[in-house]
Amino acid sequence: MEQPILDQWTAFSVLLAKISGYREAIGLLHWDLRTGAPRKGTEIRSKTIGMLSGELFKLETSPEMGRFTELFSQPEINSQLTDVQRKIVKDCRKEYERSKSIPPEKYEEYAILAAQTETMWETAKENNDFASFEPWLSRIVAFKQEFIDYWGVKGTRYDTLLDMYEPDLTVEKLDDIFSRLRSRLVPLAEQIAASPNKPNGDILNGTFDKEAQEKFGLFILKQMGYDFDAGRLDESVHPFATGLNPGDVRITTNYLPDNVTSSIFSSLHEGGHALYEQNIDKNLVGTPLAQGASMGIHESQSRLWENMIGRSREFWHRYYGDLKQNFPETFKDVEAEDFYRSINRVENSLIRIEADELTYNLHIIIRYEIEKLIFNEGLTVKELPEVWNSKYKEYLGITPPSDSLGVLQDVHWSGGDFGYFASYSLGNMYAAQILHTLRKELPEFDSQVSSGNLLPIKEWLTDKIYRYGMSETPSQIIERVTGEPLNPDYLADYLEAKYRDIYHLEQAE
Amino acid sequence: MEQPILDQWTAFSVLLAKISGYREAIGLLHWDLRTGAPRKGTEIRSKTIGMLSGELFKLETSPEMGRFTELFSQPEINSQLTDVQRKIVKDCRKEYERSKSIPPEKYEEYAILAAQTETMWETAKENNDFASFEPWLSRIVAFKQEFIDYWGVKGTRYDTLLDMYEPDLTVEKLDDIFSRLRSRLVPLAEQIAASPNKPNGDILNGTFDKEAQEKFGLFILKQMGYDFDAGRLDESVHPFATGLNPGDVRITTNYLPDNVTSSIFSSLHEGGHALYEQNIDKNLVGTPLAQGASMGIHESQSRLWENMIGRSREFWHRYYGDLKQNFPETFKDVEAEDFYRSINRVENSLIRIEADELTYNLHIIIRYEIEKLIFNEGLTVKELPEVWNSKYKEYLGITPPSDSLGVLQDVHWSGGDFGYFASYSLGNMYAAQILHTLRKELPEFDSQVSSGNLLPIKEWLTDKIYRYGMSETPSQIIERVTGEPLNPDYLADYLEAKYRDIYHLEQAE
């Protein structure tokens, strides 16, 4: 790199490090609010978070950011950059242009509306009152439609929203992927529903001491290779993982007194997110690439650990004894195989966040299809409950008895997060495809899991995925690691094999 | 207030609230670092704190701050402000001018040197090697001398430093105050040393379960009226209190396995600091006045609770039974009176932070006199050990066997904190003077303490001191509350009465 360019890059790096510092501070203020900040300080705290978020936004859209990203985008200068530097410039420029394209007063109006709409949603959900919520959500949708025009449409209008969460994936690609996935999962779910060989969920009932749950969770996290010198485990109402910096990636869980599997699987899930961020290459620290590649890739790492490893027969072959030792009374007459089967029960249910590994994807496909109808086909907010209920009937065979248990169940839309849901199911598909390669490249995978030798798995994931952070796009990662683009068949194959075994299903013709 | 002025004030308030927000964020980042941040994240964390502190400094010295404080200082506009508003303007202007008077590159050079000198101090203390530390500390002193010239001298040069921590108090006043105090405490300490009626410290020896210490500390804090909905108690190596906002004032303590009084008195001490900040008037929130009036006044509130209440016979009349219940083995043969006497042992010792209520002040007077010699009389850093040792011999009758136990014991000077030490002793004097008024205005004081009815005391302190925050100066507060300026005789009277009783001393002639 020529010296003057190098000097400019150094100056740009200072701006990037400052942005990372603001993110760290905001992250800690949030973490603290959710893990133990005293009640009377939360009102001011929320304002402080808002103020600092505004300062961060100013930095990301500052004239300096505009000048640097324009400079480094010039072909003759861009060609002197490394791949990582080019990705930084590209991402920052994209974010800069997206943010600058909306008039600030318009965005502020929207931010206030979104906060109010979230409150309206809470009340509407509580009172099962979609009608009162409808005008609010309609205004959110109208804003989003306007923003799509500001941002510019490539492909369909809904593509513009998807691009915010999962770059590279378009409606065209997702239509194909989701319809292939749906066509295999719907019949599988039907076969399971019809199977007489149902696992017994009752064996999981019991009363579970919090200290014992915590002890077991800490044990499992250490087994996964979660580094407690670069993180900590706390409690919060909704479990989450937050990477303040790569040496400080924290997770939380929630201990339910009558359900031990909840804290176990949330620890595995958040632990998966955290392993990703703890193992990002140190060279990316202080840049915007020191985070997960996308919502979907991040979710793939949490679900790989939670479901594909943590809900496997091999895993419980190794760890069921430890669990039993912690809760000898509850599990004294329960065999490992019965435990394994019951944590993998499949039920066509109404609520996404309570869904099992299989039907979860159907909940997502329904949301994806509805969002697409809203933004590409002009479906009105008023029509949502009817469409929602008919799709639940079609894909899951059940009809929500109320909007609270139906279209009002998720917070996302009230906050304007359209295009986000797909990431959850993409996470499952990425995970299954990565698992397929992992099994090929680590032929000892099954025996490693069943002997609790999990570190080689963490090493492999670090080498193939974690260390890259956001320096590659999701599609670059999935193609480099697995040798092909995203393919929903891996998830369908995985789920079919798993559930045919558990439910003793006949091979479909 | 005229409308255009009101609009300007509103804009100024936004800047002030932003400054408060930065302080809250930096406060939390610090708190987290000292209570449980994972080890591997601390390096980046420290950089983040440095970055945000730099941003805060920029706001405090911003052109807007200059413009607003200049505008509101104009007599015809200033006269339209409330007293609180005038104090805000005055404090902000003072801080602005002080900061602007030093060239930024000069200040940066100093900040780097101060950080390095702290590290050098650690090593020098560990190795008892004053010679290696001397050139570093000399450079710090040279910088401070230069800063005094930038800031401008009113009175003596050392006054300029004192003014940073305790406005209103000058060398002239402090010379008088400290010499009067010294002339009464030195003979008292000598009488005590000569007394045959020494409390038995051995009765405090034991092994103390951490959970029981924590339980007792929480109980005492609740008794004081510390609001756990507006704070929390955590552990850290060195106990501290930090007010993130008035609804979030946190304290920490440290549980020693072989010493239960350490955590009790640090909880009372930090609890005293915290009561102050929890009870600042809500109207001051978001302004720079939502903090303690000065280092000295803050310290008066911690020491009033720790020593004057917490080490009183009445306090343990009420709470010794609870302590005994928590540690029945250790204290089974110990009477409340013996416990009271042994927590009030006086010993001429070498280390300030381990000193008792009486001799502590002599440690401070020594430091005050030495700092004055450095800045007003040209005492060189090289001469410090000799002067230090001779003053310890003179006032405390002991000579440090090494510099590590002498002139190298405190961190303050290495970080450039000259003028700070006086605050500790001022805290004791303010506290005794306030206590004198408190006893007059709450005649039931003794019986309230001995029956554990501490809330009226908290209410009185709130009404007289806490709620004002920084909206009055230390001398305004002490004169309004007690009807006279700071008078060291109250502390001397208090200590004489207390220790004559404990050590069965004859009344001095």
Coordinates of C-alpha atoms in Angstrom, one line a residue, chain A residues 3-506:
Chain A
Q3 CA 2.3 5.5 2.2
P4 CA -0.5 8.2 1.8
I5 CA -3.1 5.5 1.5
L6 CA -1.6 3.7 4.4
D7 CA -1.9 6.9 6.5
Q8 CA -5.5 7.3 5.5
W9 CA -6.1 3.7 6.4
T10 CA -4.6 4.3 9.8
A11 CA -6.9 7.2 10.3
F12 CA -9.9 5.1 9.2
S13 CA -8.9 2.4 11.7
V14 CA -9.2 4.9 14.5
L15 CA -12.7 5.7 13.5
L16 CA -13.5 2.0 13.2
A17 CA -12.1 1.3 16.7
K18 CA -14.1 4.1 18.1
I19 CA -17.2 2.6 16.6
S20 CA -16.3 -0.8 18.2
G21 CA -15.8 1.0 21.5
Y22 CA -19.3 2.5 21.4
R23 CA -20.7 -0.9 20.5
E24 CA -19.0 -2.5 23.5
A25 CA -20.3 0.2 25.9
I26 CA -23.9 -0.1 24.6
G27 CA -23.6 -3.9 24.7
L28 CA -22.6 -3.7 28.4
L29 CA -25.3 -1.2 29.3
H30 CA -27.8 -3.6 27.7
W31 CA -26.3 -6.7 29.3
D32 CA -26.4 -5.0 32.7
L33 CA -30.0 -3.9 32.3
R34 CA -31.0 -7.5 31.6
T35 CA -28.9 -9.3 34.2
G36 CA -29.2 -7.2 37.4
A37 CA -29.4 -3.4 37.1
P38 CA -31.5 -2.1 39.9
R39 CA -35.1 -1.3 39.0
K40 CA -35.0 2.4 39.8
G41 CA -32.1 3.1 37.5
T42 CA -33.6 1.6 34.4
E43 CA -35.4 4.7 33.1
I44 CA -32.3 6.8 33.0
R45 CA -30.3 3.8 31.8
S46 CA -32.6 3.5 28.8
K47 CA -32.1 7.1 27.9
T48 CA -28.3 6.6 28.2
I49 CA -28.5 3.7 25.8
G50 CA -30.6 5.8 23.4
M51 CA -28.1 8.7 23.6
L52 CA -25.1 6.5 22.9
S53 CA -26.9 4.7 20.1
G54 CA -27.5 8.0 18.6
E55 CA -23.8 8.9 18.9
L56 CA -22.9 5.6 17.3
F57 CA -25.3 6.2 14.4
K58 CA -23.7 9.7 13.9
L59 CA -20.2 8.0 13.7
E60 CA -21.5 5.4 11.2
T61 CA -23.0 8.1 9.0
S62 CA -20.3 10.8 9.7
P63 CA -18.7 12.8 6.9
E64 CA -15.5 11.0 7.8
M65 CA -17.1 7.7 7.2
G66 CA -18.4 9.0 3.9
R67 CA -15.0 10.3 2.8
F68 CA -13.0 7.2 3.9
T69 CA -15.4 4.7 2.3
E70 CA -15.6 6.7 -0.9
L71 CA -11.8 7.0 -1.1
F72 CA -11.2 3.3 -0.4
S73 CA -13.9 2.4 -2.9
Q74 CA -12.0 4.0 -5.8
P75 CA -10.8 1.2 -8.0
E76 CA -7.1 2.2 -8.1
I77 CA -7.1 2.4 -4.3
N78 CA -9.4 -0.5 -3.6
S79 CA -7.1 -2.7 -5.5
Q80 CA -4.3 -2.0 -3.0
L81 CA -6.4 -3.3 -0.1
T82 CA -6.4 -6.8 1.4
D83 CA -9.5 -8.9 1.1
V84 CA -10.4 -8.1 4.7
Q85 CA -9.9 -4.4 4.2
R86 CA -12.1 -4.5 1.1
K87 CA -14.9 -6.2 3.0
I88 CA -14.7 -3.6 5.7
V89 CA -15.0 -0.8 3.2
K90 CA -17.8 -2.5 1.4
D91 CA -19.8 -3.2 4.6
C92 CA -19.3 0.3 6.0
R93 CA -20.2 1.9 2.7
K94 CA -23.3 -0.1 2.4
E95 CA -24.4 0.8 5.9
Y96 CA -23.4 4.4 5.3
E97 CA -25.5 4.7 2.1
R98 CA -28.4 2.9 3.6
S99 CA -28.5 5.2 6.6
K100 CA -27.9 8.4 4.7
S101 CA -30.6 7.6 2.2
I102 CA -33.4 8.2 4.7
P103 CA -34.0 11.8 5.8
P104 CA -33.1 12.0 9.6
E105 CA -36.4 13.5 10.6
K106 CA -38.2 10.7 8.8
Y107 CA -36.1 8.1 10.6
E108 CA -36.6 9.7 13.9
E109 CA -40.4 9.7 13.4
Y110 CA -40.2 6.0 12.5
A111 CA -38.0 5.2 15.6
I112 CA -40.6 6.8 17.9
L113 CA -43.5 5.0 16.2
A114 CA -41.7 1.7 16.4
A115 CA -41.2 2.1 20.2
Q116 CA -44.8 3.0 20.6
T117 CA -46.0 0.1 18.4
E118 CA -44.0 -2.3 20.5
T119 CA -45.9 -1.1 23.6
M120 CA -49.2 -1.3 21.7
W121 CA -48.3 -4.9 20.7
E122 CA -47.8 -5.9 24.3
T123 CA -51.2 -4.7 25.2
A124 CA -52.9 -6.1 22.1
K125 CA -51.3 -9.5 22.7
E126 CA -52.4 -9.5 26.4
N127 CA -56.0 -8.5 25.4
N128 CA -56.2 -10.6 22.2
D129 CA -57.1 -7.4 20.4
F130 CA -55.7 -7.4 16.9
A131 CA -58.1 -4.6 15.8
S132 CA -56.5 -2.0 18.1
F133 CA -53.0 -3.1 16.9
E134 CA -53.9 -3.1 13.2
P135 CA -53.6 0.7 12.6
W136 CA -50.2 0.9 14.3
L137 CA -48.8 -2.0 12.4
S138 CA -50.1 -0.6 9.2
R139 CA -48.2 2.6 9.8
I140 CA -45.0 0.6 10.4
V141 CA -45.6 -1.3 7.2
A142 CA -46.1 2.0 5.4
F143 CA -42.8 3.4 6.7
K144 CA -41.0 0.2 5.7
Q145 CA -42.5 0.5 2.2
E146 CA -41.3 4.1 2.0
F147 CA -37.8 3.0 3.3
I148 CA -37.7 0.4 0.6
D149 CA -38.1 3.2 -2.0
Y150 CA -35.3 5.2 -0.3
W151 CA -33.0 2.2 -0.1
G152 CA -33.7 1.2 -3.7
V153 CA -35.2 -2.0 -5.0
K154 CA -33.1 -4.8 -6.5
G155 CA -35.2 -7.8 -7.4
T156 CA -38.5 -7.6 -5.6
R157 CA -39.4 -5.1 -2.9
Y158 CA -39.1 -7.8 -0.1
D159 CA -35.5 -8.5 -1.3
T160 CA -34.5 -5.1 0.0
L161 CA -35.6 -6.2 3.5
L162 CA -34.1 -9.6 3.4
D163 CA -30.7 -8.1 2.4
M164 CA -30.5 -6.3 5.7
Y165 CA -30.2 -9.6 7.6
E166 CA -28.9 -12.2 5.1
P167 CA -27.0 -10.7 2.3
D168 CA -26.8 -12.8 -0.9
L169 CA -30.1 -14.5 -0.3
T170 CA -33.0 -13.3 -2.6
V171 CA -36.7 -14.1 -2.8
E172 CA -35.9 -16.1 -5.9
K173 CA -33.4 -18.3 -4.1
L174 CA -35.4 -18.5 -0.8
D175 CA -38.7 -19.4 -2.6
D176 CA -36.9 -22.4 -4.1
I177 CA -35.2 -23.3 -0.8
F178 CA -38.2 -22.9 1.4
S179 CA -40.6 -24.7 -1.0
R180 CA -38.2 -27.7 -1.3
L181 CA -37.9 -27.7 2.5
R182 CA -41.6 -27.4 3.0
S183 CA -42.4 -30.2 0.6
R184 CA -40.2 -32.6 2.6
L185 CA -41.1 -31.4 6.1
V186 CA -44.8 -31.2 5.9
P187 CA -45.2 -34.9 5.1
L188 CA -42.6 -35.8 7.7
A189 CA -44.6 -33.9 10.3
E190 CA -47.7 -35.7 9.2
Q191 CA -46.1 -39.1 9.5
I192 CA -44.8 -38.3 12.9
A193 CA -48.3 -37.1 14.0
A194 CA -49.7 -40.4 12.8
S195 CA -47.0 -42.5 14.5
P196 CA -48.1 -44.6 17.5
N197 CA -44.5 -44.7 18.8
K198 CA -44.5 -41.4 20.7
P199 CA -41.8 -40.6 23.2
N200 CA -43.1 -40.0 26.7
G201 CA -42.6 -36.4 27.7
D202 CA -43.8 -37.0 31.2
I203 CA -40.5 -38.4 32.3
L204 CA -39.0 -35.0 32.1
N205 CA -41.3 -33.7 34.8
G206 CA -39.8 -32.8 38.2
T207 CA -38.5 -30.2 40.5
F208 CA -35.0 -29.0 39.7
D209 CA -32.8 -27.2 42.2
K210 CA -31.3 -24.1 40.7
E211 CA -27.8 -24.6 42.0
A212 CA -27.7 -28.1 40.5
Q213 CA -29.0 -26.7 37.1
E214 CA -26.3 -24.1 37.2
K215 CA -23.6 -26.6 38.1
F216 CA -24.6 -28.9 35.2
G217 CA -24.8 -25.9 32.7
L218 CA -21.3 -24.7 33.7
F219 CA -20.0 -28.3 33.2
I220 CA -21.5 -28.6 29.8
L221 CA -20.2 -25.2 28.7
K222 CA -16.7 -26.1 29.8
Q223 CA -17.0 -29.4 27.9
M224 CA -17.9 -27.4 24.7
G225 CA -14.8 -25.3 25.1
Y226 CA -16.5 -22.1 26.2
D227 CA -13.7 -20.0 27.7
F228 CA -14.7 -18.6 31.1
D229 CA -11.6 -16.3 31.0
A230 CA -13.3 -14.7 28.0
G231 CA -16.9 -14.7 29.2
R232 CA -19.3 -15.4 32.0
L233 CA -22.7 -17.0 32.6
D234 CA -25.5 -15.0 34.2
E235 CA -29.2 -15.2 34.6
S236 CA -31.8 -13.2 32.6
V237 CA -35.5 -13.7 31.8
H238 CA -34.7 -14.4 28.1
P239 CA -31.4 -16.1 27.5
F240 CA -29.0 -14.3 25.2
A241 CA -25.3 -14.1 24.1
T242 CA -23.5 -10.8 23.7
G243 CA -20.0 -10.3 22.4
L244 CA -18.7 -7.1 24.0
N245 CA -15.3 -7.8 22.6
P246 CA -13.7 -11.1 21.5
G247 CA -12.2 -11.5 25.0
D248 CA -15.5 -10.8 26.6
V249 CA -18.4 -12.9 25.2
R250 CA -21.1 -13.3 27.8
I251 CA -24.1 -15.6 27.9
T252 CA -27.2 -15.9 30.1
T253 CA -29.7 -18.5 30.9
N254 CA -32.9 -18.9 32.8
Y255 CA -33.4 -21.6 35.4
L256 CA -37.0 -22.9 35.5
P257 CA -37.8 -24.8 38.7
D258 CA -40.0 -27.4 36.9
N259 CA -38.0 -27.8 33.7
V260 CA -34.3 -28.7 33.6
T261 CA -34.0 -29.1 29.8
S262 CA -34.8 -25.4 29.2
S263 CA -31.6 -24.2 30.9
I264 CA -29.5 -27.0 29.4
F265 CA -30.5 -26.3 25.8
S266 CA -30.4 -22.5 26.2
S267 CA -26.9 -22.8 27.5
L268 CA -25.9 -25.0 24.6
H269 CA -27.6 -22.5 22.2
E270 CA -26.1 -19.4 23.6
G271 CA -22.8 -21.2 24.2
G272 CA -22.8 -21.9 20.4
H273 CA -23.2 -18.2 19.6
A274 CA -20.5 -17.4 22.1
L275 CA -18.0 -20.0 20.9
Y276 CA -18.3 -18.3 17.5
E277 CA -17.4 -14.8 18.8
Q278 CA -14.8 -16.0 21.3
N279 CA -12.8 -17.5 18.4
I280 CA -12.9 -14.7 15.9
D281 CA -9.4 -13.9 14.6
K282 CA -7.7 -11.4 16.9
N283 CA -6.6 -9.4 13.8
L284 CA -10.3 -8.4 13.2
V285 CA -10.6 -6.9 16.7
G286 CA -11.6 -3.2 16.5
T287 CA -13.1 -3.6 13.1
P288 CA -16.7 -4.2 12.1
L289 CA -15.8 -7.7 11.0
A290 CA -15.3 -8.9 14.6
Q291 CA -18.8 -10.3 14.7
G292 CA -20.7 -13.2 13.1
A293 CA -21.1 -13.2 9.3
S294 CA -24.9 -12.8 9.4
M295 CA -27.9 -13.6 11.5
G296 CA -28.3 -16.9 9.7
I297 CA -24.7 -18.0 10.1
H298 CA -24.7 -17.0 13.8
E299 CA -27.9 -19.0 14.3
S300 CA -26.4 -22.0 12.5
Q301 CA -23.7 -22.1 15.2
S302 CA -26.1 -22.0 18.1
R303 CA -28.3 -24.6 16.6
L304 CA -25.5 -26.9 15.6
W305 CA -24.5 -27.1 19.3
E306 CA -28.0 -27.0 20.7
N307 CA -29.7 -29.4 18.4
M308 CA -27.4 -31.4 16.2
I309 CA -24.9 -32.1 19.0
G310 CA -26.9 -31.4 22.1
R311 CA -30.0 -33.3 21.1
S312 CA -28.1 -36.3 19.7
R313 CA -28.1 -39.8 21.1
E314 CA -24.3 -39.7 21.2
F315 CA -24.3 -36.6 23.4
W316 CA -26.6 -38.1 26.0
H317 CA -24.8 -41.4 25.8
R318 CA -21.9 -39.5 27.4
Y319 CA -23.6 -36.9 29.6
Y320 CA -26.8 -38.5 30.8
G321 CA -24.9 -40.1 33.7
D322 CA -23.8 -36.6 34.8
L323 CA -27.3 -35.3 34.6
K324 CA -28.6 -38.2 36.6
Q325 CA -26.0 -37.6 39.3
N326 CA -27.3 -34.0 39.6
F327 CA -30.9 -35.0 39.7
P328 CA -30.9 -38.6 41.0
E329 CA -34.5 -38.5 42.2
T330 CA -36.2 -37.4 38.9
F331 CA -34.3 -39.6 36.6
K332 CA -33.7 -42.7 38.7
D333 CA -36.0 -44.9 36.6
V334 CA -35.4 -43.2 33.3
E335 CA -33.1 -44.8 30.7
A336 CA -30.8 -42.7 28.5
E337 CA -32.6 -43.7 25.4
D338 CA -36.0 -42.7 26.8
F339 CA -34.5 -39.3 27.9
Y340 CA -33.1 -38.9 24.4
R341 CA -36.4 -39.6 22.7
S342 CA -38.4 -37.4 25.0
I343 CA -36.2 -34.3 24.4
N344 CA -36.8 -34.9 20.7
R345 CA -40.6 -35.0 20.8
V346 CA -42.3 -33.4 17.8
E347 CA -45.6 -31.7 18.2
N348 CA -47.6 -29.5 15.8
S349 CA -48.0 -26.5 18.1
L350 CA -49.0 -22.9 17.9
I351 CA -46.0 -21.1 19.3
R352 CA -42.8 -20.7 17.4
I353 CA -40.4 -20.3 20.3
E354 CA -41.7 -23.5 21.9
A355 CA -41.5 -25.5 18.7
D356 CA -39.3 -28.5 18.1
E357 CA -36.4 -28.9 15.7
L358 CA -38.7 -30.0 12.8
T359 CA -41.8 -27.9 13.0
Y360 CA -39.9 -24.8 13.9
N361 CA -39.0 -24.4 10.2
L362 CA -42.7 -24.5 9.3
H363 CA -43.4 -21.6 11.6
I364 CA -40.7 -19.7 9.8
I365 CA -41.9 -20.6 6.3
I366 CA -45.3 -19.3 7.2
R367 CA -43.8 -15.9 8.3
Y368 CA -41.6 -15.7 5.3
E369 CA -44.6 -16.3 2.9
I370 CA -46.7 -13.7 4.8
E371 CA -44.0 -11.1 4.8
K372 CA -43.5 -11.6 1.1
L373 CA -47.3 -11.2 0.5
I374 CA -47.2 -7.9 2.4
F375 CA -44.3 -6.3 0.6
N376 CA -44.6 -7.9 -2.8
E377 CA -48.4 -8.5 -3.2
G378 CA -49.9 -5.8 -1.2
L379 CA -51.5 -8.0 1.5
T380 CA -52.9 -5.6 4.1
V381 CA -52.3 -5.8 7.8
K382 CA -56.1 -6.2 8.3
E383 CA -55.9 -9.5 6.3
L384 CA -53.1 -10.9 8.4
P385 CA -55.1 -12.9 11.0
E386 CA -57.0 -14.8 8.3
V387 CA -53.9 -15.6 6.2
W388 CA -52.0 -16.6 9.3
N389 CA -54.7 -19.0 10.5
S390 CA -55.2 -20.6 7.1
K391 CA -51.4 -21.2 6.7
Y392 CA -51.2 -22.8 10.2
K393 CA -54.1 -25.0 9.2
E394 CA -52.4 -25.9 6.0
Y395 CA -48.8 -26.6 7.1
L396 CA -49.3 -27.6 10.8
G397 CA -52.8 -28.8 10.8
I398 CA -53.9 -26.6 13.6
T399 CA -55.9 -23.4 13.8
P400 CA -55.0 -20.8 16.5
P401 CA -57.9 -20.3 18.8
S402 CA -57.0 -16.7 19.3
D403 CA -54.8 -14.0 17.7
S404 CA -52.7 -13.9 20.9
L405 CA -51.7 -17.5 20.1
G406 CA -51.5 -16.7 16.4
V407 CA -50.5 -13.6 14.6
L408 CA -49.8 -11.6 17.7
Q409 CA -47.3 -14.0 19.2
D410 CA -44.0 -12.4 18.0
V411 CA -42.6 -9.0 18.8
H412 CA -40.6 -8.7 15.6
W413 CA -43.1 -7.0 13.3
S414 CA -44.1 -4.3 15.8
G415 CA -40.5 -3.2 15.9
G416 CA -40.3 -3.2 12.1
D417 CA -38.2 -6.3 11.8
F418 CA -39.5 -7.7 8.6
G419 CA -37.1 -10.1 6.8
Y420 CA -35.6 -11.3 10.1
F421 CA -37.5 -14.5 10.6
A422 CA -35.9 -16.3 7.7
S423 CA -32.6 -16.2 9.5
Y424 CA -33.8 -18.7 12.1
S425 CA -34.5 -21.4 9.5
L426 CA -31.5 -20.5 7.4
G427 CA -29.5 -21.2 10.6
N428 CA -31.0 -24.7 10.7
M429 CA -30.2 -25.3 7.0
Y430 CA -26.7 -24.0 7.2
A431 CA -26.1 -26.1 10.3
A432 CA -27.2 -29.3 8.7
Q433 CA -25.1 -28.7 5.7
I434 CA -22.0 -27.8 7.8
L435 CA -22.7 -30.9 9.9
H436 CA -22.6 -33.0 6.8
T437 CA -19.1 -31.8 5.9
L438 CA -18.0 -31.9 9.5
R439 CA -18.9 -35.6 9.6
K440 CA -16.9 -36.3 6.4
E441 CA -13.9 -34.4 7.6
L442 CA -13.9 -35.6 11.2
P443 CA -14.9 -39.3 10.6
E444 CA -14.6 -39.8 14.4
F445 CA -17.4 -37.2 15.0
D446 CA -19.9 -39.6 16.5
S447 CA -17.5 -41.3 18.8
Q448 CA -16.0 -38.0 19.8
V449 CA -19.4 -36.8 20.8
S450 CA -20.3 -40.0 22.6
S451 CA -17.0 -39.9 24.5
G452 CA -17.4 -36.2 25.3
N453 CA -14.3 -35.3 23.3
L454 CA -15.9 -32.1 21.9
L455 CA -12.8 -29.9 21.5
P456 CA -11.8 -31.2 18.1
I457 CA -15.3 -30.2 16.9
K458 CA -14.8 -26.7 18.3
E459 CA -11.3 -26.6 16.7
W460 CA -12.8 -27.6 13.3
L461 CA -15.5 -25.0 13.5
T462 CA -13.0 -22.4 14.6
D463 CA -10.8 -23.2 11.6
K464 CA -13.6 -23.3 9.1
I465 CA -16.0 -20.6 10.4
Y466 CA -15.4 -18.9 13.7
R467 CA -12.1 -17.2 13.0
Y468 CA -13.4 -15.6 9.8
G469 CA -15.9 -13.5 11.7
M470 CA -17.7 -11.3 9.2
S471 CA -14.8 -11.2 6.7
E472 CA -16.7 -13.5 4.3
T473 CA -20.4 -13.4 3.3
P474 CA -22.7 -16.2 4.3
S475 CA -22.6 -17.7 0.8
Q476 CA -18.8 -17.5 0.6
I477 CA -18.6 -19.3 3.9
I478 CA -21.1 -22.0 3.1
E479 CA -19.5 -22.7 -0.3
R480 CA -15.9 -22.6 1.0
V481 CA -16.8 -25.0 3.9
T482 CA -19.2 -27.4 2.2
G483 CA -18.3 -27.0 -1.5
E484 CA -21.8 -26.0 -2.6
P485 CA -24.4 -23.3 -2.1
L486 CA -27.1 -23.5 0.5
N487 CA -29.0 -26.7 -0.1
P488 CA -32.1 -27.5 2.0
D489 CA -31.9 -31.2 1.4
Y490 CA -29.2 -31.6 4.1
L491 CA -31.6 -30.3 6.8
A492 CA -34.4 -32.5 5.4
D493 CA -32.2 -35.5 5.3
Y494 CA -31.0 -34.9 8.8
L495 CA -34.5 -34.5 10.2
E496 CA -35.9 -37.5 8.3
A497 CA -33.1 -39.8 9.5
K498 CA -33.4 -38.6 13.0
Y499 CA -37.2 -38.8 13.3
R500 CA -37.6 -42.0 11.4
D501 CA -35.4 -43.6 14.0
I502 CA -37.1 -41.9 17.0
Y503 CA -40.7 -42.5 15.8
H504 CA -39.9 -45.8 14.1
L505 CA -41.4 -44.5 10.8
E506 CA -41.5 -46.5 7.6

